[in-house]
Coordinates of C-alpha atoms in Angstrom, one line a residue:
A1 CA 41.4 -16.1 19.3
R2 CA 39.2 -14.5 16.7
I3 CA 35.4 -15.1 16.8
D4 CA 33.9 -14.7 13.4
N5 CA 30.3 -15.3 14.5
P6 CA 29.6 -13.6 17.9
P7 CA 27.1 -15.4 20.0
P8 CA 23.5 -14.2 19.8
D9 CA 22.2 -11.8 22.4
Y10 CA 19.1 -13.8 22.9
V11 CA 17.9 -17.3 24.1
T12 CA 15.4 -19.1 21.9
A13 CA 12.5 -20.5 23.9
R14 CA 10.5 -21.6 20.8
H15 CA 11.1 -22.0 17.1
E16 CA 8.4 -23.9 15.2
V17 CA 8.2 -24.3 11.4
T18 CA 4.8 -25.3 10.0
P19 CA 4.0 -25.9 6.3
L20 CA 0.7 -24.0 5.5
A21 CA 0.5 -24.7 1.7
Q22 CA 2.6 -25.8 -1.2
G23 CA 5.5 -23.3 -1.2
L24 CA 4.4 -21.5 2.0
T25 CA 5.7 -22.0 5.5
L26 CA 5.1 -20.3 8.9
T27 CA 7.9 -19.9 11.4
A28 CA 6.8 -19.0 14.9
F29 CA 9.5 -18.0 17.4
E30 CA 9.8 -16.7 20.9
R31 CA 13.1 -15.2 22.1
L32 CA 14.4 -13.8 25.4
Y33 CA 16.5 -10.7 25.0
P34 CA 18.2 -8.6 27.7
Y35 CA 15.3 -6.2 27.3
G36 CA 12.5 -8.8 27.4
W37 CA 10.6 -11.4 25.5
V38 CA 9.9 -11.0 21.7
N39 CA 7.3 -13.0 19.8
G40 CA 7.4 -13.2 16.1
W41 CA 6.1 -14.9 13.0
L42 CA 7.7 -15.3 9.6
L43 CA 5.9 -16.3 6.4
T44 CA 8.2 -17.6 3.7
A45 CA 6.5 -17.8 0.3
D46 CA 7.9 -19.3 -2.9
L47 CA 6.6 -16.9 -5.5
A48 CA 7.4 -19.3 -8.3
E49 CA 5.1 -22.0 -6.9
P50 CA 2.2 -22.2 -9.5
T51 CA -0.4 -23.1 -6.9
L52 CA 0.4 -20.2 -4.7
T53 CA -0.7 -16.6 -5.4
S54 CA -0.1 -13.4 -3.5
D55 CA -2.0 -10.1 -3.6
V56 CA -2.9 -7.0 -1.6
L57 CA -6.1 -7.1 0.5
T58 CA -8.3 -4.1 1.1
A59 CA -11.6 -3.3 2.6
P60 CA -14.5 -3.0 0.1
G61 CA -13.6 0.7 -0.2
V62 CA -10.1 2.2 0.1
T63 CA -11.5 4.7 2.6
E64 CA -13.0 2.0 4.8
R65 CA -11.5 0.1 7.7
E66 CA -11.9 -3.7 8.2
P67 CA -10.2 -6.2 10.5
L68 CA -7.4 -8.1 8.7
L69 CA -9.1 -11.5 9.6
D70 CA -12.3 -10.4 7.8
M71 CA -10.3 -9.3 4.7
A72 CA -8.5 -12.6 4.6
A73 CA -11.6 -14.7 5.1
R74 CA -13.4 -12.8 2.3
A75 CA -10.5 -13.3 -0.1
G76 CA -10.0 -17.0 0.9
A77 CA -6.4 -16.3 1.9
V78 CA -4.3 -18.9 3.6
A79 CA -2.3 -16.2 5.4
A80 CA -2.1 -12.4 5.6
I81 CA -0.3 -9.7 7.6
N82 CA -0.8 -6.0 8.1
G83 CA 0.5 -3.9 5.2
D84 CA 1.1 -0.2 4.8
F85 CA 0.5 2.6 7.3
F86 CA -2.8 4.4 6.9
A87 CA -4.4 7.8 7.7
M88 CA -5.8 7.2 11.2
G89 CA -8.1 10.2 10.9
G90 CA -9.9 11.7 8.0
S91 CA -9.8 9.6 4.8
G92 CA -8.5 6.4 6.4
I93 CA -6.7 5.5 3.2
A94 CA -3.3 3.7 3.0
L95 CA -0.4 6.2 2.7
G96 CA 1.3 4.5 -0.3
T97 CA 0.4 3.2 -3.7
V98 CA -2.1 0.4 -3.9
V99 CA -2.2 -2.0 -6.9
Q100 CA -4.5 -5.1 -6.4
G101 CA -4.7 -7.8 -9.0
G102 CA -3.0 -5.6 -11.6
Q103 CA -5.5 -2.8 -11.0
Y104 CA -4.3 0.6 -9.9
L105 CA -6.5 1.5 -6.9
Q106 CA -4.8 4.5 -5.2
S107 CA -1.9 6.9 -5.6
P108 CA 0.6 7.5 -2.8
Q109 CA 0.5 10.5 -0.5
P110 CA 3.3 13.1 -0.8
G111 CA 6.4 12.1 1.2
W112 CA 5.6 8.4 1.0
P113 CA 7.8 7.3 -1.9
N114 CA 8.9 3.8 -1.0
G115 CA 7.1 0.7 -2.2
V116 CA 7.1 -3.0 -2.9
Q117 CA 5.8 -5.0 -5.8
V118 CA 5.4 -8.4 -7.3
G119 CA 5.5 -8.3 -11.1
T120 CA 3.6 -10.3 -13.6
D121 CA 6.8 -12.4 -13.8
R122 CA 6.3 -13.4 -10.2
I123 CA 9.5 -11.6 -9.1
G124 CA 9.4 -9.4 -6.0
R125 CA 11.1 -6.0 -6.0
L126 CA 11.5 -3.1 -3.6
A127 CA 10.3 -0.5 -6.1
T128 CA 7.4 1.9 -6.7
V129 CA 5.1 1.9 -9.7
A130 CA 4.0 5.0 -11.6
L131 CA 0.6 5.9 -12.8
E132 CA 0.0 6.0 -16.5
G133 CA -3.4 7.5 -17.3
T134 CA -5.3 9.6 -19.7
V135 CA -8.6 11.5 -19.6
T136 CA -10.3 12.0 -23.1
T137 CA -13.1 14.4 -23.7
P138 CA -14.6 16.0 -26.9
H139 CA -12.1 18.8 -26.4
G140 CA -8.9 16.8 -26.2
T141 CA -6.8 14.6 -23.8
H142 CA -5.1 15.3 -20.5
P143 CA -2.8 13.1 -18.3
L144 CA -4.4 11.7 -15.2
T145 CA -2.3 12.8 -12.2
V146 CA -3.7 10.9 -9.2
V147 CA -6.3 8.2 -8.3
N148 CA -8.3 8.2 -5.0
T149 CA -6.2 10.7 -3.0
P150 CA -7.7 13.2 -0.6
V151 CA -6.0 16.2 -2.3
V152 CA -5.5 16.6 -6.0
P153 CA -2.1 18.4 -6.5
E154 CA -2.1 22.0 -7.8
G155 CA -2.5 21.9 -11.6
G156 CA -3.3 18.2 -11.5
L157 CA -6.2 16.0 -12.6
G158 CA -7.5 13.4 -10.3
I159 CA -10.2 10.7 -10.3
F160 CA -12.4 9.4 -7.5
T161 CA -13.8 6.0 -8.2
P162 CA -16.6 4.1 -6.4
L163 CA -13.9 2.7 -4.0
W164 CA -13.9 6.2 -2.5
T165 CA -16.8 6.0 -0.1
K166 CA -16.4 9.2 2.0
D167 CA -16.9 12.9 1.2
R168 CA -13.9 14.8 -0.2
P169 CA -14.1 18.4 1.0
W170 CA -10.4 19.0 0.6
A171 CA -10.0 17.6 -2.9
M172 CA -9.2 20.9 -4.5
G173 CA -6.8 21.9 -1.7
D174 CA -6.1 25.7 -1.8
A175 CA -6.5 26.0 -5.5
R176 CA -8.1 29.3 -6.7
E177 CA -9.5 27.6 -9.9
G178 CA -11.1 24.2 -9.9
R179 CA -13.6 22.0 -11.6
E180 CA -15.4 18.9 -10.4
V181 CA -17.1 16.7 -13.1
L182 CA -19.6 14.0 -12.2
V183 CA -19.7 11.2 -14.8
R184 CA -22.2 8.4 -15.0
A185 CA -22.2 5.6 -17.7
G186 CA -19.5 7.5 -19.6
R187 CA -21.3 10.8 -19.9
V188 CA -21.1 14.1 -17.9
V189 CA -23.9 14.6 -15.4
A190 CA -22.8 17.8 -13.7
V191 CA -19.9 20.3 -13.7
N192 CA -19.1 22.3 -10.5
T193 CA -16.6 25.0 -9.7
R194 CA -16.3 23.7 -6.1
V195 CA -16.3 20.3 -4.5
N196 CA -19.9 19.0 -4.3
G197 CA -21.2 16.6 -1.7
D198 CA -22.4 14.0 -4.2
A199 CA -21.2 10.4 -3.6
V200 CA -19.2 8.7 -6.3
P201 CA -21.8 6.8 -8.4
E202 CA -21.4 3.0 -8.7
D203 CA -21.6 3.3 -12.5
G204 CA -19.2 6.2 -12.9
F205 CA -16.6 8.5 -11.3
I206 CA -15.8 12.0 -10.3
L207 CA -13.0 14.1 -11.9
V208 CA -11.4 16.9 -10.0
G209 CA -9.0 19.3 -11.7
T210 CA -7.2 22.5 -10.5
G211 CA -5.3 25.1 -12.4
D212 CA -4.5 24.0 -16.0
A213 CA -6.5 20.8 -15.4
A214 CA -9.5 22.8 -14.3
R215 CA -9.3 24.8 -17.5
F216 CA -9.2 21.5 -19.5
L217 CA -12.5 20.3 -17.7
A218 CA -14.2 23.7 -17.9
P219 CA -15.8 23.4 -21.4
L220 CA -17.6 20.1 -20.5
K221 CA -21.4 20.1 -20.5
P222 CA -23.9 17.5 -19.4
G223 CA -24.2 14.7 -21.9
D224 CA -20.6 15.1 -23.1
P225 CA -18.7 11.7 -23.4
V226 CA -15.7 11.2 -21.1
E227 CA -13.3 8.3 -21.2
V228 CA -10.6 7.6 -18.6
S229 CA -8.0 4.9 -18.8
Y230 CA -5.1 4.2 -16.4
R231 CA -2.8 1.4 -15.3
P232 CA 0.3 0.9 -13.2
S233 CA 3.6 1.3 -15.0
P234 CA 5.3 -1.1 -15.2
A235 CA 2.5 -3.6 -15.2
V236 CA 2.6 -5.6 -11.9
K237 CA 0.5 -8.2 -10.1
W238 CA 0.4 -6.0 -7.0
A239 CA 2.1 -3.1 -5.3
L240 CA 2.0 -1.5 -1.8
G241 CA 3.7 1.4 0.0
G242 CA 6.1 1.3 2.9
Q243 CA 7.9 3.6 5.2
N244 CA 11.5 2.6 5.5
K245 CA 14.0 0.5 3.5
L246 CA 15.4 -1.7 6.3
V247 CA 18.0 -3.6 4.3
V248 CA 20.0 -2.0 1.5
D249 CA 22.3 -4.0 -0.7
G250 CA 22.2 -6.9 1.8
E251 CA 23.2 -4.7 4.8
V252 CA 21.2 -3.1 7.6
N253 CA 20.3 0.5 6.8
P254 CA 22.5 2.5 9.3
N255 CA 20.0 5.4 9.5
L256 CA 17.2 3.5 11.3
D257 CA 15.7 4.3 14.7
R258 CA 17.3 2.2 17.5
A259 CA 15.2 3.4 20.4
T260 CA 11.5 2.9 19.9
R261 CA 10.1 -0.7 20.2
R262 CA 6.7 -1.2 18.7
P263 CA 4.6 -3.9 17.0
R264 CA 6.1 -4.2 13.5
S265 CA 5.5 -5.8 10.1
A266 CA 7.9 -6.0 7.2
V267 CA 8.1 -7.5 3.7
G268 CA 11.2 -8.4 1.8
F269 CA 12.6 -10.7 -0.9
S270 CA 15.5 -13.0 -1.6
A271 CA 18.2 -11.5 -3.8
D272 CA 16.7 -13.2 -6.9
G273 CA 13.2 -11.9 -6.0
R274 CA 11.7 -15.4 -6.1
R275 CA 11.1 -15.8 -2.4
M276 CA 9.0 -13.4 -0.3
Y277 CA 9.4 -13.0 3.5
L278 CA 6.6 -11.5 5.6
L279 CA 7.6 -10.8 9.2
V280 CA 5.4 -9.7 12.1
I281 CA 6.7 -8.8 15.6
E282 CA 4.2 -8.6 18.4
G283 CA 4.5 -5.5 20.6
D284 CA 2.7 -3.4 23.2
S285 CA 2.0 -6.4 25.2
S286 CA 3.3 -8.2 28.4
R287 CA 4.3 -11.1 26.2
S288 CA 6.4 -9.3 23.7
A289 CA 8.5 -6.1 23.8
G290 CA 8.2 -5.3 20.1
A291 CA 11.1 -4.2 17.9
T292 CA 13.0 -1.1 16.8
L293 CA 13.4 -0.4 13.1
A294 CA 17.0 -1.4 13.4
E295 CA 16.1 -4.6 15.1
M296 CA 13.5 -5.3 12.4
A297 CA 16.3 -4.8 9.8
A298 CA 18.5 -7.3 11.7
F299 CA 15.7 -9.8 11.5
M300 CA 15.2 -9.3 7.8

């Protein structure tokens, strides 16, 4: 006899579905696997539901840490889960792109290319957004390379906004030639050849350029007007970074780790992008063994 659907390798101890809001449900489950108990929670959101909105939550500054519960309470969120990985030491920023409410808050770190987004059309996609930005001075224009990243790439032009609340000693990296420009109320206050310890002003920003971008900034003098404009491309409602693509073309990614069980969180969408799934697996506890990346892919 042929078995098309092999029996599951777990026993379900609990499976509860609770409506949280119009278009939003929470499924809580507890399963016993050969390797132990696993607790999980799945949020299922209908992105087309007009009374339901989704967005990225952050602390007041991108370099600050804040408990998820506090972020959710401040935003008035019905539900929230952990998002991208972040730099545990140093800057504390998320490793991927951050777009919140259509505003580009932060560029991704090198080697962190994957991302997720919900467009202005309320469709979810596994895709990254690009930065489209320009810096304009009396001497010309230059593309903006990065926003709120610890290191500005060689030859690049970066901006630090008031969301960056820490110092930035490594902003110029190992560049031989650099310029830092402090701007308040649209006008240059100071120009330095090395990174200064000044905090980013609430009514302004700091530009850092290396190489060619440093030469673009070099002619600026106090009092010169400077204008910066930037946006995500394409325009999206929100975007966030992620580490691994768990499911590719409807199949489990075969290249995922199958050995290390940890607490996990994942986001995904239905094939038409109209439904969002947010999955959390508890780990590092006596109640739940966690999940490998391959197991997370199987869940998704």
